[in-house]
Amino acid sequence: MNAISRLATVISLASLLPVSAFPVSALAADSKGSVEVVHWWTSGGEKAAVDVLKAQVEKDGFTWKDGAVAGGGGATAMTVLKSRAVAGNPPGVAQIKGPDIQEWASTGLLDTDALKDVAKAEKWDSLLDKKVSDTVKFEGNYVAVPVNIHRVNWLWINPEVFKKAGIEKAPTTLQEFYAAGDKLKAAGFIALAHGGQPWQDSTVFEAVVLSVMGVDGYKKALVDLDNAALTGPEMVKSLTELKKVATYMDVDGKGQDWNLEAAKVINGKAGMQIMGDWAKSEWTAAKKVAGKDYECVAFPGTDKAFTYNIDSLAVFKQKDKGTAAAQQDIAKVVLGENFQKVFSINKGSIPVRIDMLSDMDKYGFDSCAQTAAKDFLADAKSGGLQPSMAHNMATTLAVQGAFFDVVTNYINDPKADPATAAKQLGTAVKSAK
Ligand code: GAL
């Protein structure tokens, strides 16, 4: 049974149950309508970003019910969302990404009408790249609004720590990365801040695959799920390098949240972190300045590539007219110019609107965001723009889960063998497809 029919089977039960609406008593007397938004933006920096949306929606006269579910990468939020759907009580809006939007839409629970008018009035088709709009449309209709674009293949550096450890420049190759890691360790620092949660392990894994196998190899293995690429010598080499990268990881990082690990780089305890640019939200919240207090560089060997991760808010069918109005308000606000700017500055991302991406200076974005936008546009032309596997843009959650299991077991098993792990990847992905 494929992933779509698996989700559909579970959720078809939900159609027997009534579609939820907020109890009227939950509404403030003068509220135009109430909407619950399920998301996983709970770190300090992420919260600052989502609060921008909440404030605007409330200003517009609606009641925002915060459905935040802690847990980086969103795995817990997705579990909660599925059980809410099965119970016939989905929220009005939920953060869902990539191919999973199609999977959810095919269950019939997403609303294919709610965003029609706003998308037309706000000219979404001309504001968005087709690749992006296709992701958030189902059978030609918008079922979600894209919020922002994150780049995943970044390396975050504390330059002061580098200086103390005698490292002169940011590493651009894996060999330089290892040399920097050795110096950091020798000087008593944590070389690589890393929380050992599966999604974080796979964030590092995909960066290493991109570095070793290049854009074509990455695409074949992690996007096309080609068995030869998943099990071949280049994957074995990637896994060998991954094991070496893992020797620099924080020994206290097992099960640790990404933002607590980011804090170790910010506070000068660690030298580096491999993380998408939501990590920048923590630096911003700590009032640190890009290019001065910290450096963002592409993960060594990946500067000609951009693994993208687009956050989107999907709309669920609701009976209550006020909730439907609130959904439309959220959608309108999200793709508005001012929100695109303020949210991304807080979140560490770049706008999803193409007109803004080519004029980043105008909006006061910092050097990391300017680099991201420039690379996004260049890599879109060269083919270097690839969806992130670890962040659910390349595959469904089921296939992603197969990668997560093999990669995390491999990193944690002291006796693990890269050739065996590559074979396991092939088998696990095949059965999850
Ligand atoms: C990503 C998500 C980001 C950020 C990150 C950490 O999957 O797209 O917006 O929240 O997880 O939780």
Short mmCIF file of C-alpha atoms and ligand atoms in Angstrom, two decimals, residues 40-41 46 71-74 95 97 148 150 199 258 278 309 311 347 391, ligand 1:
data_model
loop_
_atom_site.label_atom_id
_atom_site.label_comp_id
_atom_site.label_asym_id
_atom_site.label_seq_id
_atom_site.Cartn_x
_atom_site.Cartn_y
_atom_site.Cartn_z
CA TRP A 40 5.85 23.65 15.48
CA TRP A 41 7.44 27.07 15.75
CA GLU A 46 10.52 30.91 15.76
CA GLY A 71 9.44 19.35 18.48
CA GLY A 72 11.84 20.54 15.80
CA GLY A 73 11.26 19.27 12.29
CA GLY A 74 7.57 18.76 13.06
CA GLN A 95 1.75 23.63 8.94
CA LYS A 97 4.99 20.61 3.81
CA ASN A 148 8.81 31.32 3.30
CA HIS A 150 14.54 28.03 4.09
CA TRP A 199 15.67 14.79 11.82
CA TRP A 258 18.33 22.07 17.81
CA TRP A 278 15.87 28.74 11.02
CA ASN A 309 12.51 23.78 2.58
CA ASP A 311 6.97 26.19 5.10
CA LYS A 347 12.60 33.34 11.09
CA HIS A 391 12.62 18.50 5.82
C1 GAL B 1 11.72 22.74 9.73
C2 GAL B 1 10.73 23.84 9.46
C3 GAL B 1 11.31 25.12 9.94
C4 GAL B 1 11.79 25.01 11.36
C5 GAL B 1 12.55 23.73 11.64
C6 GAL B 1 12.85 23.46 13.10
O1 GAL B 1 11.23 21.53 9.24
O2 GAL B 1 10.51 23.95 8.09
O3 GAL B 1 10.36 26.14 9.79
O4 GAL B 1 10.75 25.15 12.20
O5 GAL B 1 11.89 22.62 11.11
O6 GAL B 1 11.73 23.10 13.78
#
